[in-house]
PDB file of C-alpha atoms in Angstrom:
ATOM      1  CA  UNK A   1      -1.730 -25.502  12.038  1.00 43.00           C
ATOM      2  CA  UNK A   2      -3.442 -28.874  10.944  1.00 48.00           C
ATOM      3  CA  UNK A   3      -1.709 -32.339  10.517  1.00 51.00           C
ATOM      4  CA  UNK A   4      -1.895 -31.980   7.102  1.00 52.00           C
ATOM      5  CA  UNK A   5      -0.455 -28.390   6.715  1.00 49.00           C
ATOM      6  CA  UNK A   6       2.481 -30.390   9.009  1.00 54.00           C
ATOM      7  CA  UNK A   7       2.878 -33.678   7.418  1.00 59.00           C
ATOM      8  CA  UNK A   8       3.134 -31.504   4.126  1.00 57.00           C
ATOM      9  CA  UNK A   9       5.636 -29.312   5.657  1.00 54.00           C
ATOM     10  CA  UNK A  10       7.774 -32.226   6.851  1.00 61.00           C
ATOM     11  CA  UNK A  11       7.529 -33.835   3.730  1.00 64.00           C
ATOM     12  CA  UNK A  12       8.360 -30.867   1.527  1.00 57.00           C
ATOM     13  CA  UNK A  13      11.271 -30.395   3.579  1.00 58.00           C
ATOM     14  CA  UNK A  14      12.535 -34.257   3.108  1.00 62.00           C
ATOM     15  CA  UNK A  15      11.731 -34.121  -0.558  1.00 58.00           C
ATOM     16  CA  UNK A  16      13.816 -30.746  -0.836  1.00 55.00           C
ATOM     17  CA  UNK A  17      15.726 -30.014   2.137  1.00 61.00           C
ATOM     18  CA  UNK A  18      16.107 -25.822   2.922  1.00 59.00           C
ATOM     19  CA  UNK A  19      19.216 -23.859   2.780  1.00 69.00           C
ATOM     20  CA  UNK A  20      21.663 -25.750   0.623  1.00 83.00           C
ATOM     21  CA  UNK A  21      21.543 -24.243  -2.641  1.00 88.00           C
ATOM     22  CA  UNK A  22      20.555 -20.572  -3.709  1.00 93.00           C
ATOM     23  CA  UNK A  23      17.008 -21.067  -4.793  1.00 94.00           C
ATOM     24  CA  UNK A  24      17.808 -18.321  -7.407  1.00 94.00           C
ATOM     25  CA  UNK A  25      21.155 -19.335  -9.355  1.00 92.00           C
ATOM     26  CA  UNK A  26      21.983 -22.888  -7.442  1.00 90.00           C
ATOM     27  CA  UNK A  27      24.711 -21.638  -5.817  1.00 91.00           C
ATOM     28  CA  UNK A  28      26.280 -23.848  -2.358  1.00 90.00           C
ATOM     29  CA  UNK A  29      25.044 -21.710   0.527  1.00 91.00           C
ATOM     30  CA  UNK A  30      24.886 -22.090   4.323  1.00 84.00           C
ATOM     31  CA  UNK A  31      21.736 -21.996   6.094  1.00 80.00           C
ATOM     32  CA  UNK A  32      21.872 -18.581   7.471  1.00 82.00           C
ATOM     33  CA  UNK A  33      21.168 -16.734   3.956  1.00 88.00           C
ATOM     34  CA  UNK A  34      18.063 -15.351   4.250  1.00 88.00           C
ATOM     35  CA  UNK A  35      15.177 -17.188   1.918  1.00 94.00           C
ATOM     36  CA  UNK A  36      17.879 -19.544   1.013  1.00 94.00           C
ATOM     37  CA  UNK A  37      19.001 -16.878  -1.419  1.00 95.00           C
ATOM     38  CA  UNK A  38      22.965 -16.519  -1.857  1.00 94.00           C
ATOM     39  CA  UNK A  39      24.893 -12.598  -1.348  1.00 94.00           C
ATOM     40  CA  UNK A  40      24.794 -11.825  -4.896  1.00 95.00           C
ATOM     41  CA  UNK A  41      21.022 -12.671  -5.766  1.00 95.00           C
ATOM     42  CA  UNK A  42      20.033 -11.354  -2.413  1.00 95.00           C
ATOM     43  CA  UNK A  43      21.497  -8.078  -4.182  1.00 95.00           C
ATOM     44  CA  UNK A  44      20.308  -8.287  -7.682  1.00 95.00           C
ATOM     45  CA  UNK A  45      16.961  -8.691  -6.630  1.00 96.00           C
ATOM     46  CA  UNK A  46      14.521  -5.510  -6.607  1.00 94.00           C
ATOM     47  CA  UNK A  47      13.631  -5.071  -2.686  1.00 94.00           C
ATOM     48  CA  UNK A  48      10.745  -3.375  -0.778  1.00 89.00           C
ATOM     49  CA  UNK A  49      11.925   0.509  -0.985  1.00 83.00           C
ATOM     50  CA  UNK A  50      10.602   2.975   1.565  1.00 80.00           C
ATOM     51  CA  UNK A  51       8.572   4.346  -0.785  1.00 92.00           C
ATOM     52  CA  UNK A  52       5.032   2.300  -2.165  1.00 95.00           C
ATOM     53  CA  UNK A  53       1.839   3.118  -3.278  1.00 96.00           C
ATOM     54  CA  UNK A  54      -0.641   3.733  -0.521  1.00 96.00           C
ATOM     55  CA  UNK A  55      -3.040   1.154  -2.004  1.00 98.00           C
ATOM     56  CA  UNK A  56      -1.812  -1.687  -3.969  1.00 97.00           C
ATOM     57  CA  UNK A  57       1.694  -1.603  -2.193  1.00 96.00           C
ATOM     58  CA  UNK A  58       3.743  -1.113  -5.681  1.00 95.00           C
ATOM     59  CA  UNK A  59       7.262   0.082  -5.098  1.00 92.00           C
ATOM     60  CA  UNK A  60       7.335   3.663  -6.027  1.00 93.00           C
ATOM     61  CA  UNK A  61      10.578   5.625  -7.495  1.00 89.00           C
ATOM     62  CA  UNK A  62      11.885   8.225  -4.701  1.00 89.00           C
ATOM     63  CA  UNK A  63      11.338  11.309  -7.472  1.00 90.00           C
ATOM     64  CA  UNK A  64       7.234  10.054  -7.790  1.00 91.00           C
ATOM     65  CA  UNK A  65       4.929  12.530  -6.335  1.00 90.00           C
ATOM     66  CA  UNK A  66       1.992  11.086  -5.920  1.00 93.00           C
ATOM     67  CA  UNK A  67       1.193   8.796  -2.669  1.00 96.00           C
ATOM     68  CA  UNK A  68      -1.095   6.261  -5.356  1.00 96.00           C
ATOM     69  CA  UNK A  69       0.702   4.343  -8.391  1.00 95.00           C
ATOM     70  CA  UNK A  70      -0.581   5.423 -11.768  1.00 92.00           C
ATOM     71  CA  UNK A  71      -3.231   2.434 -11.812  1.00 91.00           C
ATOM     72  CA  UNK A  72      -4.789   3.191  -8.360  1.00 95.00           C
ATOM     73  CA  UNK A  73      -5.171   6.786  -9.383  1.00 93.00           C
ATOM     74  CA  UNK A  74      -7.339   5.396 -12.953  1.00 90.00           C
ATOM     75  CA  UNK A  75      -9.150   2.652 -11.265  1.00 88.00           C
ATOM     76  CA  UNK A  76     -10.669   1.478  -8.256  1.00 92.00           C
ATOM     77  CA  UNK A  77     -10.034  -1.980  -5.700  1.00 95.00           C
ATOM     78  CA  UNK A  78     -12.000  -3.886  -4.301  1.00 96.00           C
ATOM     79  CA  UNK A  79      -9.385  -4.778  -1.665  1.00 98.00           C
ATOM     80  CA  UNK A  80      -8.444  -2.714   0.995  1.00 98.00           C
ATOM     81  CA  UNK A  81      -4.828  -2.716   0.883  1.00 98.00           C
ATOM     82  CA  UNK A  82      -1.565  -4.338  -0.938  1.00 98.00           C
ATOM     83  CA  UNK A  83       1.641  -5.324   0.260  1.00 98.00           C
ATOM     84  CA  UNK A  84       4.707  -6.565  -1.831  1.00 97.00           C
ATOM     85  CA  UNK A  85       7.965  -8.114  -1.519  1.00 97.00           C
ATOM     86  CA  UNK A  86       9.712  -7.349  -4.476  1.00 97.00           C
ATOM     87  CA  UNK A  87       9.508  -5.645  -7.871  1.00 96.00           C
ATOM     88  CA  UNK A  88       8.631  -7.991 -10.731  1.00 95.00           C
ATOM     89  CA  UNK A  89      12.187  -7.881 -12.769  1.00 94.00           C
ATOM     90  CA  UNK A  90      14.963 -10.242 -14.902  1.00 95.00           C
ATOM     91  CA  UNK A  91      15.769 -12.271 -11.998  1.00 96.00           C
ATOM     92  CA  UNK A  92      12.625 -11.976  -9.913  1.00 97.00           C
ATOM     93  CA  UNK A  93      11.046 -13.394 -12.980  1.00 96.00           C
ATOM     94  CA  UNK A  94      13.178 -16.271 -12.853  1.00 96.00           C
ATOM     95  CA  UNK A  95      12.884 -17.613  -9.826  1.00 97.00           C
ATOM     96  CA  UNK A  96       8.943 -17.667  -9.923  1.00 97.00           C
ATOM     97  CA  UNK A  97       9.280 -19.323 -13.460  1.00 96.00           C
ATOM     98  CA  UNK A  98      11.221 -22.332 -12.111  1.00 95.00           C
ATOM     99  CA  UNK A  99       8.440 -21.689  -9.180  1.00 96.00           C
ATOM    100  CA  UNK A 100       5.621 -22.069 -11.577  1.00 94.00           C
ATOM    101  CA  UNK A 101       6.639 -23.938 -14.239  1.00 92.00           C
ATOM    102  CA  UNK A 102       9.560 -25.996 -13.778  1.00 92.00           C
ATOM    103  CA  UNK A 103       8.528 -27.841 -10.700  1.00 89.00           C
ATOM    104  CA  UNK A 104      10.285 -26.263  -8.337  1.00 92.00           C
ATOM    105  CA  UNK A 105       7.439 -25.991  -5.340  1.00 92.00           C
ATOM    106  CA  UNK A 106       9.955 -26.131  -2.199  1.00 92.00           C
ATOM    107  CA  UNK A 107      11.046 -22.707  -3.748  1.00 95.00           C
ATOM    108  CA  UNK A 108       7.365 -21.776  -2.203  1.00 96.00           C
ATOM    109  CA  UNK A 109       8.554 -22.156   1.142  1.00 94.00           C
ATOM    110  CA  UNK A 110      10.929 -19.327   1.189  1.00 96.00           C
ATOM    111  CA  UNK A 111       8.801 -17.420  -0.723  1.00 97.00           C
ATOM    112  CA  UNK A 112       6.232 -17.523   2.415  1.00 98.00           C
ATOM    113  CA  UNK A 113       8.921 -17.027   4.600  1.00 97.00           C
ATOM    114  CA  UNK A 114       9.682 -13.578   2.355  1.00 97.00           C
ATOM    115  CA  UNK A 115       5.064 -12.616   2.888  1.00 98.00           C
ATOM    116  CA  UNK A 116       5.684 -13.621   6.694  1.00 98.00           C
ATOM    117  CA  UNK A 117       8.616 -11.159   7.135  1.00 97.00           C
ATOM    118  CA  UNK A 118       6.813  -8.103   4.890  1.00 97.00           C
ATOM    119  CA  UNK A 119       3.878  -8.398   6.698  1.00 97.00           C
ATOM    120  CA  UNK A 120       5.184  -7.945  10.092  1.00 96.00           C
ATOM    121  CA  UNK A 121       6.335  -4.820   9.387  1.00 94.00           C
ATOM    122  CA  UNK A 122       2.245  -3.548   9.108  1.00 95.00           C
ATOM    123  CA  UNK A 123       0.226  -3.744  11.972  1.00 93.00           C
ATOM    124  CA  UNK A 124      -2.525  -4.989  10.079  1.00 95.00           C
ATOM    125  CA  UNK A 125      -4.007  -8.141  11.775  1.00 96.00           C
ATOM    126  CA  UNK A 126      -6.001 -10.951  10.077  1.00 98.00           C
ATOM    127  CA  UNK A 127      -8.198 -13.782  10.840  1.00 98.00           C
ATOM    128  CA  UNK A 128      -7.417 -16.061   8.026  1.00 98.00           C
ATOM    129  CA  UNK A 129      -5.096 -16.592   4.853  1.00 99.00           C
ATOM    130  CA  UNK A 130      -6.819 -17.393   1.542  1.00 98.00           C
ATOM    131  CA  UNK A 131      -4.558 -18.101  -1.171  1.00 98.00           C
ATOM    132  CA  UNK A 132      -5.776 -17.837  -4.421  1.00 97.00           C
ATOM    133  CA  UNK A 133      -6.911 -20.905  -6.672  1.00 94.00           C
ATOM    134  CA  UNK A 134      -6.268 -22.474  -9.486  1.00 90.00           C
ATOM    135  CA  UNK A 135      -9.000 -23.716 -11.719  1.00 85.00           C
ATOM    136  CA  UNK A 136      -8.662 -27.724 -10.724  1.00 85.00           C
ATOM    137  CA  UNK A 137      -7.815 -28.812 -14.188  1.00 86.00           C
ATOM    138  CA  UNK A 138      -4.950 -26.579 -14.711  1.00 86.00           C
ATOM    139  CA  UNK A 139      -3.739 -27.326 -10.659  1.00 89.00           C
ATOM    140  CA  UNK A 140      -3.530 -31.102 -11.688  1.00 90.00           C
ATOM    141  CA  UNK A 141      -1.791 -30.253 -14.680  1.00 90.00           C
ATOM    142  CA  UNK A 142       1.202 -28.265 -12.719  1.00 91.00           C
ATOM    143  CA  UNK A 143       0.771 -30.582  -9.256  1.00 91.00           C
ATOM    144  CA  UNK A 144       0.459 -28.325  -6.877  1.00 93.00           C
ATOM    145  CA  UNK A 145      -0.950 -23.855  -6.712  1.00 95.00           C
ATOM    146  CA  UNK A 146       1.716 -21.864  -5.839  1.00 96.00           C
ATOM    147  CA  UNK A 147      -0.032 -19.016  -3.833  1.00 97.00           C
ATOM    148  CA  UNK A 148      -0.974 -22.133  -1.284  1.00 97.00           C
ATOM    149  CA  UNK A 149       2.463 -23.219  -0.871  1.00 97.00           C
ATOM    150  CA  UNK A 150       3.038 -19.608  -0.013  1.00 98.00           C
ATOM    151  CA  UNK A 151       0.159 -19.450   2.010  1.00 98.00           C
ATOM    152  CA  UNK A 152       0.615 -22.677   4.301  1.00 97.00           C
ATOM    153  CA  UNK A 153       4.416 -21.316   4.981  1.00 96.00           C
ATOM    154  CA  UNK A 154       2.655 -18.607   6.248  1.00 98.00           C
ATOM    155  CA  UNK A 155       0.007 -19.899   8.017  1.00 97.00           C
ATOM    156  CA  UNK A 156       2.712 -22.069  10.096  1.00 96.00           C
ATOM    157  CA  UNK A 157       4.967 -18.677  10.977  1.00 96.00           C
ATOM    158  CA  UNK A 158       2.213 -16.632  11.906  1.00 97.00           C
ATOM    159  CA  UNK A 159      -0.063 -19.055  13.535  1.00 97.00           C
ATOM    160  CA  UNK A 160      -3.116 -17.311  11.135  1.00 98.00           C
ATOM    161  CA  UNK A 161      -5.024 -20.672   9.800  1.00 97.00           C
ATOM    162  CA  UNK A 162      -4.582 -21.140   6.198  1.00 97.00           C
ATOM    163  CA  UNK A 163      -8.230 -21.565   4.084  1.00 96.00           C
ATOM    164  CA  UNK A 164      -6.778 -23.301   0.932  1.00 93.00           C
ATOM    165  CA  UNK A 165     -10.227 -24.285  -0.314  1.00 90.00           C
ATOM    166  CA  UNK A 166     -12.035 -21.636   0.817  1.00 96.00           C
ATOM    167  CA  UNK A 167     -12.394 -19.815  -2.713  1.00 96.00           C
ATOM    168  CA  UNK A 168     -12.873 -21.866  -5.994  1.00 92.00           C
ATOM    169  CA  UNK A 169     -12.133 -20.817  -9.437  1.00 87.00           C
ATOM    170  CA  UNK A 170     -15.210 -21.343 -11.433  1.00 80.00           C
ATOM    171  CA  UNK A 171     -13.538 -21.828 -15.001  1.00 67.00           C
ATOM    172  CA  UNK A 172     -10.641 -21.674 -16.854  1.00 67.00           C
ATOM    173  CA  UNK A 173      -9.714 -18.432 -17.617  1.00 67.00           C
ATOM    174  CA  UNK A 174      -7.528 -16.957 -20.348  1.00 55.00           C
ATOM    175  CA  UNK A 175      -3.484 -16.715 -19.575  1.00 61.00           C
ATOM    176  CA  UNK A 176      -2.991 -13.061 -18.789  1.00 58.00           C
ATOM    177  CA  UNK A 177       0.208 -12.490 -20.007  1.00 65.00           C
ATOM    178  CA  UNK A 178      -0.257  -9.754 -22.628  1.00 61.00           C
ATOM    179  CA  UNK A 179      -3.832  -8.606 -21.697  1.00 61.00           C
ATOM    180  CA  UNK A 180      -4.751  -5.082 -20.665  1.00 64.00           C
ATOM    181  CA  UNK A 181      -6.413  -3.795 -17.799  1.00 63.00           C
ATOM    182  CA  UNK A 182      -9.726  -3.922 -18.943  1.00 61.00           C
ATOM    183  CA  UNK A 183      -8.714  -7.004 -21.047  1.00 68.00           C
ATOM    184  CA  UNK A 184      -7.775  -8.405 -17.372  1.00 68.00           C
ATOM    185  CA  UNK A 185     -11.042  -7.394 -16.143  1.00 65.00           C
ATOM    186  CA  UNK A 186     -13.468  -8.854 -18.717  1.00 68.00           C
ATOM    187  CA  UNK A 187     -11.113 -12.218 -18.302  1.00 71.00           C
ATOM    188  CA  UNK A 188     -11.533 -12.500 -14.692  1.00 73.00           C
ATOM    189  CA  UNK A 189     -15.210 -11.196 -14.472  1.00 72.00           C
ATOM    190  CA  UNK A 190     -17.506 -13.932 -12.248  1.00 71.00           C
ATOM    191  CA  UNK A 191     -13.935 -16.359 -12.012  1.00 80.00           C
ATOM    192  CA  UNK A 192     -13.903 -16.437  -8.813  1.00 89.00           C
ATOM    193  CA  UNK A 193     -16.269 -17.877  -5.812  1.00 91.00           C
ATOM    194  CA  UNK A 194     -16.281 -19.126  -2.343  1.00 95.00           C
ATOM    195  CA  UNK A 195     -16.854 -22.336  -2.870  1.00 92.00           C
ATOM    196  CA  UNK A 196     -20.407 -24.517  -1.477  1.00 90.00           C
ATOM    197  CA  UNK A 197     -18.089 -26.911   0.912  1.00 90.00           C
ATOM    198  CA  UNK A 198     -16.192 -23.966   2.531  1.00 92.00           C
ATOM    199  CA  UNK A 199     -16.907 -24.326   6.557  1.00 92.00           C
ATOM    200  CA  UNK A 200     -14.895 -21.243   7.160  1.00 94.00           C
ATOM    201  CA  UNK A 201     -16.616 -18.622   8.784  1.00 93.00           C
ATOM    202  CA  UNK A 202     -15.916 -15.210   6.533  1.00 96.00           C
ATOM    203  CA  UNK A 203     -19.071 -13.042   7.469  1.00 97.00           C
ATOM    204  CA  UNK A 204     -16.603  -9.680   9.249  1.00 97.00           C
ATOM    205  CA  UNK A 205     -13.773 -11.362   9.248  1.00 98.00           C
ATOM    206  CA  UNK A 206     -10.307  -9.746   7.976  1.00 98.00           C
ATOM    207  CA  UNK A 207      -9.018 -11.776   5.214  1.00 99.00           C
ATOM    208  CA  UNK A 208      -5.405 -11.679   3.547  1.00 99.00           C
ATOM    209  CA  UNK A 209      -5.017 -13.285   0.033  1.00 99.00           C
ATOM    210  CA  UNK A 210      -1.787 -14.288  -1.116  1.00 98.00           C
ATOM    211  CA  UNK A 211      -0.414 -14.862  -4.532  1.00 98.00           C
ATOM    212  CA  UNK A 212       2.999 -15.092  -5.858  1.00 97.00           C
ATOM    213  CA  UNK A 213       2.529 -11.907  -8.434  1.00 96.00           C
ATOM    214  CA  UNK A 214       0.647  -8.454  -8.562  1.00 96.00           C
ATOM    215  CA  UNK A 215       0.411  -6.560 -11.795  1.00 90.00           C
ATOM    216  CA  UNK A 216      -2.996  -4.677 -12.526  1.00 88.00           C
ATOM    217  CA  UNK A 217      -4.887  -6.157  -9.483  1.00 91.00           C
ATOM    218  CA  UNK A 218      -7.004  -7.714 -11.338  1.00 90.00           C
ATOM    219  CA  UNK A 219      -6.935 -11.307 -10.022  1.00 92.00           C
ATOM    220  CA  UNK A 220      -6.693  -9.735  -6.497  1.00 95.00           C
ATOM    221  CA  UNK A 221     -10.039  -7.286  -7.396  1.00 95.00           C
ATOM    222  CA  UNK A 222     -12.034 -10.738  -8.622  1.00 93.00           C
ATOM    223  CA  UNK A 223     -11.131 -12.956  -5.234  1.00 96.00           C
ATOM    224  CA  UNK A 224     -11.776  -9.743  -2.768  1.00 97.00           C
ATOM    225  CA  UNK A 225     -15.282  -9.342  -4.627  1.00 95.00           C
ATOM    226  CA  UNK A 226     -16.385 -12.513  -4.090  1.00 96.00           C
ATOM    227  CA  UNK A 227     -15.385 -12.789  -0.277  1.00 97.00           C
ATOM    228  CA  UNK A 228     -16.714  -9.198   0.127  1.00 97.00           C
ATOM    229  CA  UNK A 229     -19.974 -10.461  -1.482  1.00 95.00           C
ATOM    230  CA  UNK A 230     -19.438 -13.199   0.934  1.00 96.00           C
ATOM    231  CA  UNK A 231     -19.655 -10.796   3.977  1.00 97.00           C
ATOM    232  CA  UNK A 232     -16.000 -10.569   4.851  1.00 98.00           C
ATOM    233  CA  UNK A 233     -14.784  -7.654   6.846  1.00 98.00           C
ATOM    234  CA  UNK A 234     -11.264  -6.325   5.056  1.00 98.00           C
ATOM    235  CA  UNK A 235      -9.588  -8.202   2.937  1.00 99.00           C
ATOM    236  CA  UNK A 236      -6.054  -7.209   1.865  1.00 99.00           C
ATOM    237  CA  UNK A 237      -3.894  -9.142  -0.535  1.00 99.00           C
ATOM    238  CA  UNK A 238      -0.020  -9.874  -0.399  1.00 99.00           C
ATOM    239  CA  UNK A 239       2.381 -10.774  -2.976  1.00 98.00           C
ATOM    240  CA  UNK A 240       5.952 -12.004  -3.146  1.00 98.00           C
ATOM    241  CA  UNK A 241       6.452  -9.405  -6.499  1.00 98.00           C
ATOM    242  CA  UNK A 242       4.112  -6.858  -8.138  1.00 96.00           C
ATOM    243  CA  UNK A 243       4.672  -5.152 -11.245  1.00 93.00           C
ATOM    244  CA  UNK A 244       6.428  -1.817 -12.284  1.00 91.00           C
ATOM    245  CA  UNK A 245       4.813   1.708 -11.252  1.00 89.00           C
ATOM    246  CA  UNK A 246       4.697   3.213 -15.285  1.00 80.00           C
ATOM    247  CA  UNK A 247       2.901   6.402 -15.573  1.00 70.00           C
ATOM    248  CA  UNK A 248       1.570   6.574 -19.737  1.00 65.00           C
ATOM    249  CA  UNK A 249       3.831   8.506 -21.939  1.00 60.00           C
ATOM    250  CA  UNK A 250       2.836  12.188 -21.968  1.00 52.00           C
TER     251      UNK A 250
END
């Protein structure tokens, strides 16, 4: 890790020291809760299952058949693989709006924390963590991108170097929320690019992106076609919470 991914560490951790409220519901903890999250919203929240979809990572119900979520078995990646934390739900939604939106960025920390413990479960390896960008304009408007939070946490627990400026977003795209998945699509098309000062070598290299949500892939299919254009190797993405597996109404 750099002296800046340190000296912002350090000073993240003055500014908002770890492990002395519940991130989630404010709660007085001690510092051995996990992801400074207190007993009860430790429970309420919608954990990794054993079960997931064998390409996006989407938590899967145990009475679901198929080894692919109902979206990877209609469209096609352009990542490799996907790996989750949570399912997107009332309280996971929450605690990435105060994330997001209500200035809360130390909550970013423990979030990484949450990517660095998921992915040690895989034996997937990686040569460098991308998260992915904000369009400047909108990143100066909120003070800081959550996915590189997330991504410097877990740069400094896995010893992987973090590549914060290694993709760019082009323009300013439409919010979203309340798009489809071709709506997504169209939205994102050509967003995304690795950007003309990047010194980070990508040609083969295995690349994990990380972003605080996953819902269609969409946003994870625009950054892994631009660093695939780019020549990288594999690229796989990782998110704290991902969206519902829900088949269409028969």
């Amino acid at each position: 890790m750099g002296v800046f991914e340190k000296g912002f560490e350090k000073a993240m951790e003055w500014i908002y020291p770890s492990n002395i409220y519940c991130i989630s519901c404010g709660s007085i903890i001690d510092n051995s809760r996990d992801y400074a999250l207190c007993d009860s919203c430790m429970q309420r929240f919608h954990w990794l299952g054993e079960k997931t979809c064998q390409k996006c990572g989407k938590i899967l119900s145990p009475d679901y058949r198929n080894p692919l979520c109902w979206d990877c078995r209609t469209f096609d990646h352009e990542f490799d693989r996907g790996f989750t934390c949570v399912q997107y739900g009332l309280y996971e939604r929450g605690l990435l709006m105060d994330y997001k939106y209500r200035g809360k960025a130390y909550i970013g920390r423990k979030l990484g924390d949450a990517l660095y413990d998921r992915m040690s479960l895989e034996e997937e390896t990686f040569d460098l963590l991308v998260p992915v960008p904000m369009h400047r304009k909108k990143q100066a408007r909120r003070g800081y991108n959550q996915a590189d939070i997330m991504a410097r946490r877990m740069s400094r627990r896995s010893g992987i170097p973090c590549a914060p400026g290694l993709l760019q977003r082009r323009r300013e795209t439409l919010p979203m929320k309340g798009l489809g998945p071709f709506e997504r699509y169209e939205n994102l098309r050509g967003a995304f690019s690795v950007s003309p000062q990047n010194h980070y070598p990508i040609e083969g290299k295995r690349i994990l992106l990380i972003d605080d949500i996953y819902t269609t892939g969409s946003t994870a299919d625009a950054c892994s076609l631009a660093l695939r254009e780019a020549g990288a190797g594999r690229v796989c993405v990782v998110s704290f919470a991902c969206g519902a597996n829900i088949p269409p109404k028969q």
